[in-house]
Coordinates of C-alpha atoms in Angstrom, one line a residue:
Chain A
D1 CA 0.0 0.0 0.0
G2 CA 1.2 3.5 -0.8
G3 CA 1.8 5.9 2.1
I4 CA 4.2 7.7 4.4
T5 CA 6.1 5.9 7.1
Q6 CA 7.6 7.7 10.0
S7 CA 9.9 6.2 12.6
P8 CA 10.3 6.0 15.4
K9 CA 6.8 6.5 16.8
Y10 CA 8.1 7.5 20.2
L11 CA 11.5 8.8 21.1
F12 CA 13.1 9.9 24.3
R13 CA 16.1 12.1 24.2
K14 CA 18.4 13.6 26.8
E15 CA 19.1 17.3 26.6
G16 CA 22.1 18.0 24.4
Q17 CA 21.6 15.1 22.1
N18 CA 20.8 15.2 18.4
V19 CA 18.1 12.9 17.1
T20 CA 17.0 12.0 13.6
L21 CA 13.4 11.3 12.6
S22 CA 12.9 9.2 9.6
C23 CA 10.2 9.9 6.9
E24 CA 9.8 7.7 3.8
Q25 CA 7.0 7.9 1.2
N26 CA 6.2 5.6 -1.7
L27 CA 3.6 7.8 -3.3
N28 CA 6.0 9.3 -5.8
H29 CA 5.2 12.8 -4.5
D30 CA 7.6 15.6 -5.3
A31 CA 6.9 17.7 -2.2
M32 CA 7.6 16.7 1.4
Y33 CA 7.2 18.6 4.6
W34 CA 8.0 18.5 8.3
Y35 CA 5.5 20.0 10.8
R36 CA 5.5 20.3 14.5
Q37 CA 2.3 20.2 16.5
D38 CA 2.1 21.5 20.1
P39 CA -1.0 21.5 22.3
G40 CA -3.3 24.4 21.5
Q41 CA -1.4 25.4 18.4
G42 CA -1.9 24.7 14.7
L43 CA 0.7 22.7 12.8
R44 CA 3.8 24.8 12.2
L45 CA 6.1 24.2 9.2
I46 CA 9.7 23.4 10.0
Y47 CA 11.1 22.6 6.6
Y48 CA 9.8 21.7 3.2
S49 CA 11.2 20.3 0.0
Q50 CA 9.7 20.6 -3.5
I51 CA 12.3 18.5 -5.3
V52 CA 15.3 16.2 -4.6
N53 CA 18.4 18.0 -3.4
D54 CA 16.5 21.2 -2.6
F55 CA 14.8 22.3 0.6
Q56 CA 13.7 25.5 2.2
K57 CA 13.2 26.7 5.8
G58 CA 9.7 27.0 7.1
D59 CA 8.5 29.2 9.9
I60 CA 10.4 27.5 12.7
A61 CA 13.5 26.0 11.2
E62 CA 15.9 27.1 14.0
G63 CA 17.5 24.1 15.7
Y64 CA 16.4 21.6 12.9
S65 CA 18.1 20.3 9.8
V66 CA 17.0 18.2 6.9
S67 CA 18.2 16.5 3.8
R68 CA 16.5 15.3 0.6
E69 CA 19.0 13.0 -1.2
K70 CA 16.2 10.7 -2.5
K71 CA 12.7 11.6 -3.7
E72 CA 11.2 9.1 -1.2
S73 CA 13.1 10.2 1.9
F74 CA 13.1 13.4 4.0
P75 CA 14.8 12.9 7.4
L76 CA 14.6 15.5 10.1
T77 CA 17.4 16.1 12.6
V78 CA 16.4 17.8 15.9
T79 CA 19.6 19.3 17.1
S80 CA 20.7 20.2 20.6
A81 CA 20.2 23.9 19.5
Q82 CA 16.4 23.4 19.4
K83 CA 15.3 24.9 22.7
N84 CA 12.0 23.3 23.1
P85 CA 12.0 20.0 21.2
T86 CA 9.4 18.1 23.0
A87 CA 6.5 17.9 20.5
F88 CA 4.6 15.7 18.0
Y89 CA 6.4 15.8 14.6
L90 CA 4.5 15.1 11.5
C91 CA 5.9 14.4 8.0
A92 CA 3.7 15.0 5.0
S93 CA 3.9 14.8 1.3
S94 CA 1.9 16.1 -1.6
I95 CA 1.9 16.1 -5.4
G96 CA 2.7 19.8 -5.0
I97 CA 4.8 21.4 -7.7
A98 CA 6.6 24.6 -6.8
G99 CA 4.5 27.6 -7.8
A100 CA 1.4 25.5 -8.4
V101 CA -1.7 26.6 -6.7
G102 CA -4.2 24.2 -5.1
T103 CA -2.3 21.0 -5.7
G104 CA -4.1 19.9 -2.7
E105 CA -4.1 17.1 -0.3
L106 CA -1.4 16.6 2.2
F107 CA -0.8 13.0 3.1
F108 CA 0.6 12.6 6.6
G109 CA 2.7 10.0 8.3
E110 CA 1.5 8.7 11.7
G111 CA 3.9 11.1 13.5
S112 CA 6.8 10.8 15.8
R113 CA 6.4 11.9 19.5
L114 CA 9.6 13.2 20.8
T115 CA 10.1 13.8 24.6
V116 CA 13.2 15.4 26.0
L117 CA 14.1 14.2 29.5
Chain B
R1 CA -4.4 38.4 13.7
K2 CA -3.9 34.7 13.1
E3 CA -3.9 33.6 9.5
V4 CA -6.6 31.0 10.2
E5 CA -8.9 31.1 13.3
Q6 CA -11.2 28.5 14.6
D7 CA -13.3 28.2 17.7
P8 CA -11.4 25.5 19.7
G9 CA -14.6 24.3 21.3
P10 CA -15.1 21.8 22.8
F11 CA -18.4 21.1 21.1
N12 CA -20.3 18.3 23.0
V13 CA -23.4 17.2 21.0
P14 CA -25.8 14.3 21.3
E15 CA -25.9 11.6 18.7
G16 CA -28.1 12.6 15.8
A17 CA -27.5 16.3 16.3
T18 CA -26.4 18.8 13.6
V19 CA -23.3 20.8 14.4
A20 CA -21.5 23.5 12.4
F21 CA -18.0 24.8 12.6
N22 CA -16.7 28.0 11.2
C23 CA -13.2 29.1 10.3
T24 CA -12.0 32.5 9.2
Y25 CA -8.9 33.2 7.2
S26 CA -6.9 36.5 6.8
N27 CA -5.3 36.3 3.4
S28 CA -7.8 37.2 0.7
A29 CA -5.5 35.7 -2.0
S30 CA -5.9 32.2 -0.6
Q31 CA -7.5 29.9 -3.1
S32 CA -7.6 26.4 -1.7
F33 CA -9.5 25.4 1.4
F34 CA -9.7 22.1 3.2
W35 CA -11.1 20.4 6.3
Y36 CA -9.0 17.8 7.9
R37 CA -9.9 15.4 10.7
Q38 CA -7.5 14.5 13.4
D39 CA -8.2 11.8 16.0
C40 CA -6.6 12.0 19.4
R41 CA -2.8 11.5 19.1
K42 CA -3.1 10.6 15.4
E43 CA -2.1 12.3 12.2
P44 CA -4.5 14.6 10.3
K45 CA -6.5 13.1 7.4
L46 CA -8.3 15.0 4.7
L47 CA -12.0 15.1 5.3
M48 CA -13.0 17.2 2.3
S49 CA -11.8 20.0 0.1
V50 CA -14.0 23.2 0.0
Y51 CA -15.1 24.4 -3.4
S52 CA -16.4 27.9 -4.2
S53 CA -19.9 26.5 -5.0
G54 CA -20.0 24.5 -1.7
N55 CA -19.9 20.8 -1.7
E56 CA -21.4 17.9 0.1
D57 CA -20.1 14.4 1.0
G58 CA -22.8 12.3 2.7
R59 CA -23.5 13.9 6.1
F60 CA -20.8 16.6 5.6
T61 CA -21.3 19.9 3.9
A62 CA -18.6 22.5 3.3
Q63 CA -19.2 26.1 2.3
L64 CA -16.9 28.9 1.3
N65 CA -17.7 32.6 1.7
R66 CA -15.0 34.6 0.0
A67 CA -16.5 38.0 0.7
S68 CA -16.4 37.4 4.4
Q69 CA -13.3 35.1 4.3
Y70 CA -14.7 32.1 6.1
I71 CA -15.3 28.5 5.5
S72 CA -17.8 26.3 7.3
L73 CA -18.3 22.6 7.9
L74 CA -21.8 21.2 8.7
I75 CA -22.2 17.7 10.1
R76 CA -25.7 16.3 10.1
D77 CA -26.9 13.3 12.1
S78 CA -23.7 13.2 14.2
K79 CA -22.3 9.7 15.0
L80 CA -20.1 8.7 17.9
S81 CA -17.3 8.1 15.3
D82 CA -17.4 11.8 14.4
S83 CA -15.7 12.6 17.7
A84 CA -12.4 14.2 16.7
T85 CA -10.7 17.5 16.1
Y86 CA -11.4 19.3 12.9
L87 CA -8.7 21.4 11.3
C88 CA -9.3 24.2 8.9
V89 CA -6.5 24.4 6.3
V90 CA -5.9 27.2 3.8
N91 CA -3.2 27.6 1.2
R92 CA -0.6 30.3 1.5
P93 CA -0.6 32.2 -1.7
N94 CA 2.6 32.4 -3.8
T95 CA 4.4 29.7 -1.8
G96 CA 3.9 26.7 -4.0
N97 CA 2.1 24.2 -1.9
Q98 CA 2.2 25.5 1.6
F99 CA -0.6 25.9 4.0
Y100 CA -1.9 27.7 7.1
F101 CA -3.4 25.4 9.7
G102 CA -6.1 26.3 12.3
T103 CA -5.7 25.1 15.8
G104 CA -8.7 22.8 15.4
T105 CA -12.2 22.5 16.8
S106 CA -12.8 19.6 19.2
L107 CA -16.0 17.7 18.7
T108 CA -17.4 15.0 21.1
V109 CA -20.5 13.2 20.2
I110 CA -22.3 11.9 23.2
P111 CA -24.5 8.7 23.3

């Protein structure tokens, strides 16, 4: 079945450690995104990528890094520089082509819940 | 002003009731509008897109009012399984395929 797979589902990290969250899709989508969700807030965009080997910062990129070496993979590293990393992280993809309007539906992975101890 | 605003609720309604949610958006250039459903501690999933002429999918009806910059979602004959958080999502103009997300409206359908 086509979809997006995120791993791990739950992750505990000590302060000062970097962690990498995996996101893989087999939908052949060009665009991929990382969002963060905190209680009482809407999803906030961390990074996005419209095409392989290219990505852009979203609204809250500080303390995060990404790579897009393959179309199907878009891992997110939460670095020790991220001041408040405990959150629910959601990876998504869409057909979305840069500059296109209304290319529509976002498909989400099941999310990764990161807790910093 | 937030780009997308929703009443967080919670809305607690009996089974069989009709319930409506509204969402306002600030960027008049936005052209794509969606309602997503998110179950507790799960990922959001597309419920329906919202078209200019309004659209219906079974018990769900979505409407768009461009003049007042709001979209609405009407749920008729509520089921227990409709209990979830409903997210209003609006595209960000001139950004390719990026979106503004509302904080969500919580619905609990009571037996």
